[in-house]
Every structure is written in C-alpha cells, then in structure tokens.
PDB file of C-alpha atoms in Angstrom:
ATOM      1  CA  MET A  29     200.616 109.874 131.359  1.00 52.00           C
ATOM      2  CA  LEU A  30     199.805 107.304 128.789  1.00 64.00           C
ATOM      3  CA  ILE A  31     198.786 104.962 131.406  1.00 64.00           C
ATOM      4  CA  THR A  32     197.034 106.385 135.386  1.00 53.00           C
ATOM      5  CA  SER A  33     197.797 104.098 138.208  1.00 48.00           C
ATOM      6  CA  SER A  34     194.083 103.438 138.599  1.00 46.00           C
ATOM      7  CA  ALA A  35     193.205 102.758 134.907  1.00 47.00           C
ATOM      8  CA  SER A  36     192.735  98.975 135.769  1.00 49.00           C
ATOM      9  CA  LYS A  37     190.082  99.485 138.680  1.00 50.00           C
ATOM     10  CA  PHE A  38     187.195 100.586 136.373  1.00 45.00           C
ATOM     11  CA  PHE A  39     186.531  97.043 134.713  1.00 51.00           C
ATOM     12  CA  LYS A  40     187.393  93.296 136.191  1.00 59.00           C
ATOM     13  CA  ARG A  41     188.227  91.711 132.987  1.00 69.00           C
ATOM     14  CA  LYS A  42     188.067  87.843 132.600  1.00 73.00           C
ATOM     15  CA  HIS A  43     191.717  87.290 131.927  1.00 85.00           C
ATOM     16  CA  THR A  44     192.317  84.034 130.801  1.00 91.00           C
ATOM     17  CA  ILE A  45     191.025  81.453 128.461  1.00 95.00           C
ATOM     18  CA  ASN A  46     190.749  78.426 128.285  1.00 94.00           C
ATOM     19  CA  VAL A  47     191.581  76.048 125.396  1.00 91.00           C
ATOM     20  CA  ASN A  48     191.252  72.664 126.099  1.00 83.00           C
ATOM     21  CA  GLY A  49     192.423  71.988 129.313  1.00 89.00           C
ATOM     22  CA  GLN A  50     195.912  75.108 128.092  1.00 91.00           C
ATOM     23  CA  LEU A  51     194.913  78.141 129.955  1.00 94.00           C
ATOM     24  CA  ILE A  52     196.431  81.376 127.803  1.00 95.00           C
ATOM     25  CA  ASP A  53     196.811  84.336 130.379  1.00 96.00           C
ATOM     26  CA  LEU A  54     195.969  87.416 128.510  1.00 96.00           C
ATOM     27  CA  SER A  55     197.424  89.658 131.516  1.00 93.00           C
ATOM     28  CA  ASN A  56     199.287  91.039 129.582  1.00 95.00           C
ATOM     29  CA  PRO A  57     198.876  91.525 126.361  1.00 97.00           C
ATOM     30  CA  VAL A  58     199.451  88.487 123.440  1.00 98.00           C
ATOM     31  CA  VAL A  59     200.406  88.071 120.163  1.00 98.00           C
ATOM     32  CA  MET A  60     198.590  86.407 117.382  1.00 98.00           C
ATOM     33  CA  GLY A  61     200.590  86.120 114.702  1.00 98.00           C
ATOM     34  CA  ILE A  62     198.951  85.051 110.996  1.00 96.00           C
ATOM     35  CA  LEU A  63     199.708  82.557 109.247  1.00 95.00           C
ATOM     36  CA  ASN A  64     197.437  82.213 105.906  1.00 92.00           C
ATOM     37  CA  VAL A  65     197.609  78.781 104.011  1.00 92.00           C
ATOM     38  CA  SER A  66     195.520  80.175 101.766  1.00 85.00           C
ATOM     39  CA  PRO A  67     197.034  81.994  97.926  1.00 79.00           C
ATOM     40  CA  ASP A  68     194.680  85.011  97.123  1.00 62.00           C
ATOM     41  CA  SER A  69     195.138  86.410 101.645  1.00 60.00           C
ATOM     42  CA  PHE A  70     195.567  89.633 100.220  1.00 55.00           C
ATOM     43  CA  PHE A  71     199.587  90.324 101.867  1.00 55.00           C
ATOM     44  CA  ASP A  72     200.770  87.217 101.558  1.00 62.00           C
ATOM     45  CA  GLY A  73     198.508  85.334  99.904  1.00 55.00           C
ATOM     46  CA  GLY A  74     200.200  81.924  98.194  1.00 64.00           C
ATOM     47  CA  LYS A  75     203.585  81.920 100.272  1.00 76.00           C
ATOM     48  CA  TYR A  76     202.099  79.618 103.206  1.00 82.00           C
ATOM     49  CA  VAL A  77     200.706  76.604 100.961  1.00 81.00           C
ATOM     50  CA  ILE A  78     203.164  73.417 100.885  1.00 91.00           C
ATOM     51  CA  GLU A  79     203.990  72.657 104.398  1.00 94.00           C
ATOM     52  CA  ASP A  80     207.383  72.418 104.679  1.00 95.00           C
ATOM     53  CA  ALA A  81     206.282  76.619 104.506  1.00 93.00           C
ATOM     54  CA  ILE A  82     204.624  76.462 106.893  1.00 95.00           C
ATOM     55  CA  LEU A  83     206.384  74.156 109.906  1.00 97.00           C
ATOM     56  CA  GLN A  84     209.194  76.879 108.242  1.00 96.00           C
ATOM     57  CA  ARG A  85     206.483  79.912 109.036  1.00 96.00           C
ATOM     58  CA  ALA A  86     205.099  78.232 112.672  1.00 97.00           C
ATOM     59  CA  GLU A  87     209.131  77.642 113.912  1.00 98.00           C
ATOM     60  CA  GLN A  88     209.568  81.519 112.787  1.00 97.00           C
ATOM     61  CA  MET A  89     206.282  82.855 114.616  1.00 98.00           C
ATOM     62  CA  LEU A  90     207.565  80.980 118.149  1.00 98.00           C
ATOM     63  CA  GLU A  91     211.069  81.740 118.299  1.00 98.00           C
ATOM     64  CA  GLU A  92     210.051  85.563 117.828  1.00 98.00           C
ATOM     65  CA  GLY A  93     207.165  85.273 120.875  1.00 98.00           C
ATOM     66  CA  VAL A  94     204.053  84.590 119.185  1.00 98.00           C
ATOM     67  CA  SER A  95     200.797  83.236 121.827  1.00 98.00           C
ATOM     68  CA  ILE A  96     199.237  81.788 119.673  1.00 98.00           C
ATOM     69  CA  ILE A  97     198.556  80.875 115.728  1.00 98.00           C
ATOM     70  CA  ASP A  98     196.358  82.271 113.361  1.00 97.00           C
ATOM     71  CA  ILE A  99     195.723  79.179 109.858  1.00 96.00           C
ATOM     72  CA  GLY A 100     193.612  80.506 107.533  1.00 93.00           C
ATOM     73  CA  ALA A 101     192.064  78.548 104.250  1.00 91.00           C
ATOM     74  CA  VAL A 102     189.870  81.772 102.949  1.00 89.00           C
ATOM     75  CA  SER A 103     190.174  85.059 102.046  1.00 77.00           C
ATOM     76  CA  SER A 104     188.714  87.577 103.562  1.00 73.00           C
ATOM     77  CA  ARG A 105     190.100  90.447 101.367  1.00 66.00           C
ATOM     78  CA  PRO A 106     187.532  93.182 100.295  1.00 65.00           C
ATOM     79  CA  GLY A 107     186.139  91.450  97.378  1.00 59.00           C
ATOM     80  CA  ALA A 108     188.153  88.243  97.997  1.00 61.00           C
ATOM     81  CA  ASP A 109     186.830  85.100  96.030  1.00 71.00           C
ATOM     82  CA  ALA A 110     184.017  82.100  97.449  1.00 77.00           C
ATOM     83  CA  ILE A 111     185.598  78.913  97.360  1.00 84.00           C
ATOM     84  CA  SER A 112     184.163  75.524  98.998  1.00 92.00           C
ATOM     85  CA  THR A 113     184.097  73.994 102.129  1.00 94.00           C
ATOM     86  CA  LYS A 114     185.774  70.946 100.269  1.00 94.00           C
ATOM     87  CA  GLU A 115     188.719  73.270  98.926  1.00 93.00           C
ATOM     88  CA  GLU A 116     189.046  75.007 102.277  1.00 95.00           C
ATOM     89  CA  LEU A 117     189.329  71.882 104.554  1.00 96.00           C
ATOM     90  CA  THR A 118     191.900  70.557 101.732  1.00 94.00           C
ATOM     91  CA  ARG A 119     194.022  73.186 102.624  1.00 93.00           C
ATOM     92  CA  LEU A 120     193.729  74.418 106.546  1.00 96.00           C
ATOM     93  CA  LEU A 121     193.678  70.076 107.505  1.00 96.00           C
ATOM     94  CA  PRO A 122     197.027  69.321 106.367  1.00 96.00           C
ATOM     95  CA  ALA A 123     198.335  72.567 108.176  1.00 96.00           C
ATOM     96  CA  VAL A 124     196.915  72.368 111.463  1.00 97.00           C
ATOM     97  CA  THR A 125     197.908  69.054 111.270  1.00 97.00           C
ATOM     98  CA  ALA A 126     201.485  69.023 110.781  1.00 97.00           C
ATOM     99  CA  ILE A 127     201.970  72.462 113.347  1.00 97.00           C
ATOM    100  CA  ARG A 128     200.097  70.351 116.122  1.00 97.00           C
ATOM    101  CA  LYS A 129     202.467  67.343 115.641  1.00 97.00           C
ATOM    102  CA  ARG A 130     205.666  69.435 115.362  1.00 97.00           C
ATOM    103  CA  PHE A 131     204.917  71.965 117.989  1.00 97.00           C
ATOM    104  CA  PRO A 132     201.698  70.287 119.983  1.00 96.00           C
ATOM    105  CA  GLN A 133     201.998  72.542 122.934  1.00 95.00           C
ATOM    106  CA  ALA A 134     201.336  76.071 120.818  1.00 97.00           C
ATOM    107  CA  PRO A 135     198.156  77.717 120.978  1.00 97.00           C
ATOM    108  CA  ILE A 136     195.915  77.312 117.774  1.00 98.00           C
ATOM    109  CA  SER A 137     193.901  79.739 116.190  1.00 98.00           C
ATOM    110  CA  ILE A 138     191.415  78.236 113.552  1.00 98.00           C
ATOM    111  CA  ASP A 139     190.234  81.334 111.139  1.00 96.00           C
ATOM    112  CA  THR A 140     187.031  79.830 109.361  1.00 96.00           C
ATOM    113  CA  PHE A 141     183.491  80.820 108.956  1.00 96.00           C
ATOM    114  CA  ARG A 142     181.629  77.380 109.005  1.00 96.00           C
ATOM    115  CA  SER A 143     180.953  75.012 111.300  1.00 97.00           C
ATOM    116  CA  TRP A 144     181.785  71.613 109.439  1.00 96.00           C
ATOM    117  CA  VAL A 145     185.089  72.778 109.294  1.00 97.00           C
ATOM    118  CA  ALA A 146     185.083  74.078 113.170  1.00 98.00           C
ATOM    119  CA  LEU A 147     184.817  70.190 114.051  1.00 97.00           C
ATOM    120  CA  ARG A 148     186.621  68.038 111.278  1.00 97.00           C
ATOM    121  CA  VAL A 149     189.583  70.422 112.813  1.00 98.00           C
ATOM    122  CA  ILE A 150     189.236  70.224 116.383  1.00 97.00           C
ATOM    123  CA  ASP A 151     187.796  65.932 116.261  1.00 97.00           C
ATOM    124  CA  GLU A 152     191.064  65.544 113.652  1.00 97.00           C
ATOM    125  CA  CYS A 153     193.398  67.291 115.527  1.00 97.00           C
ATOM    126  CA  GLY A 154     192.556  68.642 118.812  1.00 96.00           C
ATOM    127  CA  GLY A 155     191.209  71.591 121.003  1.00 96.00           C
ATOM    128  CA  CYS A 156     191.168  75.200 118.611  1.00 97.00           C
ATOM    129  CA  ILE A 157     190.269  78.837 118.607  1.00 98.00           C
ATOM    130  CA  ILE A 158     187.606  79.379 116.291  1.00 98.00           C
ATOM    131  CA  ASN A 159     187.715  82.878 114.856  1.00 98.00           C
ATOM    132  CA  ASP A 160     184.981  83.303 112.964  1.00 97.00           C
ATOM    133  CA  ILE A 161     184.473  86.434 111.035  1.00 95.00           C
ATOM    134  CA  SER A 162     181.615  86.412 110.552  1.00 95.00           C
ATOM    135  CA  GLY A 163     179.758  86.501 113.790  1.00 96.00           C
ATOM    136  CA  GLY A 164     177.708  83.581 113.298  1.00 96.00           C
ATOM    137  CA  ASP A 165     176.019  85.456 110.588  1.00 94.00           C
ATOM    138  CA  PHE A 166     177.160  82.540 107.475  1.00 93.00           C
ATOM    139  CA  ASP A 167     176.394  79.934 109.640  1.00 96.00           C
ATOM    140  CA  GLU A 168     173.768  79.394 111.722  1.00 96.00           C
ATOM    141  CA  HIS A 169     174.798  76.482 113.455  1.00 98.00           C
ATOM    142  CA  MET A 170     178.349  77.604 114.442  1.00 98.00           C
ATOM    143  CA  PHE A 171     177.236  79.454 118.492  1.00 98.00           C
ATOM    144  CA  ASP A 172     175.493  75.467 119.090  1.00 98.00           C
ATOM    145  CA  THR A 173     178.740  73.740 117.504  1.00 98.00           C
ATOM    146  CA  VAL A 174     181.185  75.977 119.762  1.00 98.00           C
ATOM    147  CA  GLY A 175     179.021  76.140 122.585  1.00 97.00           C
ATOM    148  CA  LYS A 176     179.458  71.548 122.160  1.00 97.00           C
ATOM    149  CA  LEU A 177     183.431  71.240 121.265  1.00 97.00           C
ATOM    150  CA  GLY A 178     184.187  73.911 124.824  1.00 96.00           C
ATOM    151  CA  MET A 179     186.489  75.927 122.362  1.00 97.00           C
ATOM    152  CA  PRO A 180     186.792  80.101 122.907  1.00 98.00           C
ATOM    153  CA  TYR A 181     185.355  81.920 120.147  1.00 98.00           C
ATOM    154  CA  ILE A 182     186.584  85.769 118.495  1.00 98.00           C
ATOM    155  CA  LEU A 183     183.288  87.645 117.385  1.00 98.00           C
ATOM    156  CA  MET A 184     184.441  89.302 114.757  1.00 97.00           C
ATOM    157  CA  HIS A 185     182.431  92.379 113.420  1.00 96.00           C
ATOM    158  CA  MET A 186     181.372  92.923 110.875  1.00 91.00           C
ATOM    159  CA  LYS A 187     178.849  94.871 107.842  1.00 85.00           C
ATOM    160  CA  GLY A 188     177.544  92.478 104.298  1.00 68.00           C
ATOM    161  CA  THR A 189     180.913  89.498 103.477  1.00 66.00           C
ATOM    162  CA  PRO A 190     183.494  90.753 102.417  1.00 67.00           C
ATOM    163  CA  GLN A 191     182.729  90.588  98.243  1.00 60.00           C
ATOM    164  CA  THR A 192     180.576  93.667  99.557  1.00 62.00           C
ATOM    165  CA  MET A 193     180.948  95.461 102.830  1.00 59.00           C
ATOM    166  CA  GLN A 194     183.284  97.796 101.251  1.00 67.00           C
ATOM    167  CA  ASP A 195     179.997  98.644  98.614  1.00 66.00           C
ATOM    168  CA  ASP A 196     179.429 102.821 100.849  1.00 66.00           C
ATOM    169  CA  PRO A 197     179.198 101.423 104.754  1.00 79.00           C
ATOM    170  CA  GLN A 198     176.892 103.415 106.806  1.00 87.00           C
ATOM    171  CA  TYR A 199     177.123 104.390 110.606  1.00 92.00           C
ATOM    172  CA  ASP A 200     174.905 105.339 113.204  1.00 91.00           C
ATOM    173  CA  ASP A 201     177.365 105.637 115.578  1.00 95.00           C
ATOM    174  CA  ILE A 202     180.031 103.073 115.029  1.00 95.00           C
ATOM    175  CA  ILE A 203     180.792 102.419 118.467  1.00 96.00           C
ATOM    176  CA  LYS A 204     177.596 102.041 120.323  1.00 96.00           C
ATOM    177  CA  ASP A 205     176.613  99.408 116.879  1.00 95.00           C
ATOM    178  CA  ILE A 206     178.884  97.373 117.187  1.00 97.00           C
ATOM    179  CA  SER A 207     178.144  97.727 120.453  1.00 97.00           C
ATOM    180  CA  LYS A 208     174.354  96.807 120.087  1.00 96.00           C
ATOM    181  CA  TYR A 209     175.991  93.692 118.340  1.00 96.00           C
ATOM    182  CA  PHE A 210     178.206  92.221 120.236  1.00 98.00           C
ATOM    183  CA  SER A 211     175.571  92.824 122.883  1.00 98.00           C
ATOM    184  CA  GLU A 212     173.243  90.691 121.101  1.00 97.00           C
ATOM    185  CA  LYS A 213     175.646  88.405 119.733  1.00 98.00           C
ATOM    186  CA  VAL A 214     177.511  87.300 123.220  1.00 98.00           C
ATOM    187  CA  ARG A 215     173.849  86.330 124.772  1.00 98.00           C
ATOM    188  CA  LYS A 216     173.428  84.016 122.614  1.00 98.00           C
ATOM    189  CA  LEU A 217     176.721  82.180 122.873  1.00 98.00           C
ATOM    190  CA  THR A 218     176.614  82.799 126.809  1.00 98.00           C
ATOM    191  CA  LYS A 219     172.817  80.613 125.545  1.00 98.00           C
ATOM    192  CA  ALA A 220     175.070  78.446 123.423  1.00 98.00           C
ATOM    193  CA  GLY A 221     177.658  77.492 126.367  1.00 98.00           C
ATOM    194  CA  VAL A 222     180.033  79.214 124.965  1.00 97.00           C
ATOM    195  CA  LYS A 223     182.660  79.363 127.948  1.00 95.00           C
ATOM    196  CA  ASP A 224     185.483  82.285 126.133  1.00 97.00           C
ATOM    197  CA  VAL A 225     184.192  84.981 124.373  1.00 98.00           C
ATOM    198  CA  ILE A 226     186.629  87.594 122.091  1.00 98.00           C
ATOM    199  CA  LEU A 227     185.797  90.752 121.029  1.00 98.00           C
ATOM    200  CA  ASP A 228     187.164  91.824 117.464  1.00 98.00           C
ATOM    201  CA  PRO A 229     185.110  95.159 116.007  1.00 97.00           C
ATOM    202  CA  GLY A 230     186.785  93.899 112.618  1.00 96.00           C
ATOM    203  CA  PHE A 231     188.567  97.006 111.684  1.00 97.00           C
ATOM    204  CA  GLY A 232     188.642  97.686 107.673  1.00 92.00           C
ATOM    205  CA  PHE A 233     185.350  94.914 107.367  1.00 92.00           C
ATOM    206  CA  GLY A 234     183.545  96.590 106.175  1.00 91.00           C
ATOM    207  CA  LYS A 235     184.650  99.664 107.601  1.00 93.00           C
ATOM    208  CA  THR A 236     185.261 104.023 105.283  1.00 94.00           C
ATOM    209  CA  LEU A 237     189.405 104.815 106.802  1.00 94.00           C
ATOM    210  CA  GLY A 238     187.538 107.476 108.875  1.00 95.00           C
ATOM    211  CA  ASN A 239     185.539 103.877 111.115  1.00 95.00           C
ATOM    212  CA  ASN A 240     188.774 102.457 110.722  1.00 96.00           C
ATOM    213  CA  TYR A 241     190.268 106.015 112.716  1.00 97.00           C
ATOM    214  CA  ASP A 242     186.652 106.609 115.303  1.00 96.00           C
ATOM    215  CA  LEU A 243     187.323 102.702 116.232  1.00 97.00           C
ATOM    216  CA  LEU A 244     190.516 103.264 117.220  1.00 98.00           C
ATOM    217  CA  ASN A 245     190.092 105.800 119.209  1.00 97.00           C
ATOM    218  CA  ARG A 246     187.575 104.777 121.159  1.00 97.00           C
ATOM    219  CA  LEU A 247     188.710 101.232 122.152  1.00 97.00           C
ATOM    220  CA  ASP A 248     188.427 101.865 125.454  1.00 96.00           C
ATOM    221  CA  SER A 249     184.561 101.686 125.131  1.00 96.00           C
ATOM    222  CA  PHE A 250     184.470  97.942 124.632  1.00 96.00           C
ATOM    223  CA  LYS A 251     185.485  97.438 128.468  1.00 94.00           C
ATOM    224  CA  VAL A 252     182.710  97.815 129.162  1.00 95.00           C
ATOM    225  CA  PHE A 253     182.243  93.555 128.015  1.00 96.00           C
ATOM    226  CA  GLN A 254     184.282  93.235 130.554  1.00 95.00           C
ATOM    227  CA  LEU A 255     185.360  89.811 127.809  1.00 97.00           C
ATOM    228  CA  PRO A 256     189.268  90.109 125.911  1.00 97.00           C
ATOM    229  CA  VAL A 257     189.499  92.705 122.590  1.00 97.00           C
ATOM    230  CA  MET A 258     191.602  91.372 119.511  1.00 98.00           C
ATOM    231  CA  VAL A 259     192.772  93.979 117.445  1.00 98.00           C
ATOM    232  CA  GLY A 260     193.465  93.196 113.457  1.00 97.00           C
ATOM    233  CA  MET A 261     194.736  96.065 111.715  1.00 97.00           C
ATOM    234  CA  SER A 262     198.514  94.239 109.888  1.00 96.00           C
ATOM    235  CA  ARG A 263     199.116  95.984 107.310  1.00 94.00           C
ATOM    236  CA  LYS A 264     195.561  96.873 106.835  1.00 93.00           C
ATOM    237  CA  SER A 265     194.582  99.744 103.534  1.00 92.00           C
ATOM    238  CA  MET A 266     193.043 101.471 106.981  1.00 95.00           C
ATOM    239  CA  ILE A 267     197.294 101.932 107.110  1.00 97.00           C
ATOM    240  CA  HIS A 268     198.487 102.006 103.718  1.00 94.00           C
ATOM    241  CA  LYS A 269     195.222 104.104 102.097  1.00 94.00           C
ATOM    242  CA  LEU A 270     196.430 106.970 104.700  1.00 96.00           C
ATOM    243  CA  LEU A 271     200.068 106.600 104.200  1.00 96.00           C
ATOM    244  CA  GLU A 272     200.005 107.194 100.362  1.00 95.00           C
ATOM    245  CA  VAL A 273     202.253 103.132 100.107  1.00 96.00           C
ATOM    246  CA  ASP A 274     201.584  99.587 100.185  1.00 92.00           C
ATOM    247  CA  ALA A 275     201.314  96.972 101.686  1.00 90.00           C
ATOM    248  CA  GLU A 276     204.936  96.278 101.918  1.00 90.00           C
ATOM    249  CA  GLN A 277     206.270  99.533 102.908  1.00 95.00           C
ATOM    250  CA  SER A 278     203.091  99.271 105.946  1.00 94.00           C
ATOM    251  CA  LEU A 279     204.661  98.026 108.753  1.00 96.00           C
ATOM    252  CA  GLY A 280     206.304 101.008 110.321  1.00 97.00           C
ATOM    253  CA  GLY A 281     202.104 102.322 109.715  1.00 97.00           C
ATOM    254  CA  THR A 282     200.511  99.144 111.722  1.00 98.00           C
ATOM    255  CA  ILE A 283     203.043  99.376 114.443  1.00 98.00           C
ATOM    256  CA  THR A 284     202.254 102.720 115.722  1.00 97.00           C
ATOM    257  CA  ALA A 285     198.949 101.714 115.140  1.00 98.00           C
ATOM    258  CA  ASN A 286     198.895  98.650 117.659  1.00 98.00           C
ATOM    259  CA  THR A 287     200.865 100.642 120.447  1.00 97.00           C
ATOM    260  CA  MET A 288     197.825 102.853 120.350  1.00 97.00           C
ATOM    261  CA  ALA A 289     195.783  99.829 120.232  1.00 98.00           C
ATOM    262  CA  LEU A 290     196.804  98.299 123.009  1.00 97.00           C
ATOM    263  CA  LEU A 291     196.248 101.876 124.639  1.00 96.00           C
ATOM    264  CA  GLY A 292     193.368 101.249 124.169  1.00 96.00           C
ATOM    265  CA  GLY A 293     192.720  98.114 126.008  1.00 95.00           C
ATOM    266  CA  ALA A 294     193.645  95.388 123.106  1.00 97.00           C
ATOM    267  CA  ASP A 295     194.328  91.802 125.227  1.00 97.00           C
ATOM    268  CA  ILE A 296     195.400  90.009 121.991  1.00 98.00           C
ATOM    269  CA  LEU A 297     197.396  91.542 117.891  1.00 98.00           C
ATOM    270  CA  ARG A 298     196.866  89.954 115.372  1.00 98.00           C
ATOM    271  CA  VAL A 299     199.787  91.018 113.123  1.00 97.00           C
ATOM    272  CA  HIS A 300     202.730  88.803 110.325  1.00 95.00           C
ATOM    273  CA  ASP A 301     205.265  90.948 111.634  1.00 97.00           C
ATOM    274  CA  VAL A 302     205.348  88.835 115.190  1.00 98.00           C
ATOM    275  CA  LYS A 303     208.272  90.259 116.551  1.00 98.00           C
ATOM    276  CA  ASP A 304     207.933  93.282 116.307  1.00 98.00           C
ATOM    277  CA  ALA A 305     203.792  93.029 117.581  1.00 98.00           C
ATOM    278  CA  VAL A 306     205.835  91.569 120.605  1.00 98.00           C
ATOM    279  CA  GLU A 307     208.809  93.723 121.309  1.00 98.00           C
ATOM    280  CA  SER A 308     205.773  96.620 120.544  1.00 98.00           C
ATOM    281  CA  VAL A 309     203.466  94.687 123.875  1.00 98.00           C
ATOM    282  CA  LYS A 310     206.984  94.805 126.101  1.00 97.00           C
ATOM    283  CA  ILE A 311     207.514  98.660 126.174  1.00 97.00           C
ATOM    284  CA  PHE A 312     203.627  98.267 126.966  1.00 96.00           C
ATOM    285  CA  THR A 313     203.986  95.723 129.428  1.00 95.00           C
ATOM    286  CA  MET A 314     206.900  98.129 131.311  1.00 95.00           C
ATOM    287  CA  LEU A 315     205.458 101.350 130.700  1.00 93.00           C
ATOM    288  CA  LYS A 316     201.403  99.826 132.680  1.00 90.00           C
ATOM    289  CA  GLU A 317     204.336  98.590 135.096  1.00 90.00           C
ATOM    290  CA  THR A 318     205.923 102.124 136.613  1.00 90.00           C
ATOM    291  CA  ALA A 319     202.440 103.349 136.341  1.00 82.00           C
ATOM    292  CA  ASN A 320     201.535 100.622 139.243  1.00 72.00           C
ATOM    293  CA  LEU A 321     204.155 100.998 140.478  1.00 57.00           C
TER     294      LEU A 321
END
C-alpha cells in the first residue's frame, strides 16, 4: 500500500497558515505557482516583466487551481548575479501591486531575503507570506521583522550563497544536518514571535545530485517538526540532468518527483506548471481518502 490508514496518526501537524486573516487550509496539499519577474531566472526569466504578462500569468494560475502565487524579483539560480534592494523593489512592487489590485483574494508570497523589501511590500500592498531562501542568514533583521509583521515565513535551507552553493557541498548526513539547522532557526523564529513557519529543505541549493535524491527519499523525516513542508523541485537540474534533457523537456520528470514528494509528506508544491501539479495533488488526495475508508 502506498498510503496506510494509520500514517497520519503519528504526528499532529499544523494544517493551516494565517495570511493577514485569510486561512490557507493545508489538510490536503496545495500548489504554489512561481511567477518570476526577473529577467534572468533559470527557466522563465524575462517572460513576465511587463504588467499585462504578469496579470495574464496570475489569472492563468488561478484558473488552474493555484493556492498561492509566489512572486520573485531576484534570480537564485547557481551563479546568479546579485542586485540592489532598489532594483528588487523596482521589479517586485509593481507586480505585487497589480496582482493585489486585480485579484484581491489571491494569497501572495514574496520571494525575498531582505527584511526591508518585505516591510515595504507588505506596507504598501498588504499581507504576504515571506519566502526567504537564506533562512535569515542574509539579513539579521529578517526574523524580528517577520515577527512584527505577523506574516507566515518560509524557512529554506541553503549552503552558501547562489554564487557559491554548488562549489562542492558536503554533509555528514543531509537529514541530520538540515534538521539541526531547522531546529536552531525555528527556535529563533519562535522567540521573534513568528507564528506560522513553513519548512523548505532547499532542493538544489547547495546539494549534489545524490544529495537531492537522498533528501527526497527521506523527506518524511521532517514530519517530526509538526510544521508544513514545502518542496520546490520544478524543472531543476536534479531532474533534467539526470534525465539528460533540458529544463524545457523536464515536465514529466518534475511531475514524477512531485508525486514522490507528496507521498513523502509535502504540504506545498512550488511549481512552474500549476495545472499538472494540481492534478497530481488531486490523485494523491483521492489515494489518501481511500486509505481512510
């Protein structure tokens, strides 16, 4: 059996997150759609840099069943160039403003590691999830800022920086090492007053090909934290390099990897291809429901 009827009895995980008074139900997995407004993101860079394209993409994702739209203005691909806070805000603020105006009920996540950017966007556009690839390591004020804002926070694990993270990453035991990292960070976030924390083990961020699949194979280890887990593997090199294709041809591999992640306990799938991920979630949810009949 892929899912047993007793599987959910061992851990009482948190099943909702509060985004500015709007509750997102995670009792069944949900899909977060990626909307990159940067010109150099690894898969869709440059596609969504004008307002019409941004709004059309947001509308398409909502029609396909997305639960959260994740908007990012800084590429975090390996070796990506850093940009200034001013440039990030110049890209990010208009995109969030336009989507919030056109689709006011759509939950939004902002992909930023800068507390000032989070503060400015939320002050001008309203509540958003804060998705920080650095786990607070790039900005010492991030945790306190999130606590004061009262917003959910996605805590991701990464070794190094986007410029250095793939320079021979080493682990004693990847699950133990990341679990230790999460334990320390969650304690600091709780002390800062952050109420909703989502864990992201950071596939592709300072991990070798083997590390990524070891992590996927043991994803259920993070259930011990009793916090939602987000997985972002969409069209990454861990898929297309293994399959010896390019990112454009890696949708099938992404669907397979995401399905494995759902079986391993993922609560949020962060993807480029919303419709396909929503279908995977529907099949997984039906499978889970039959296990409880």
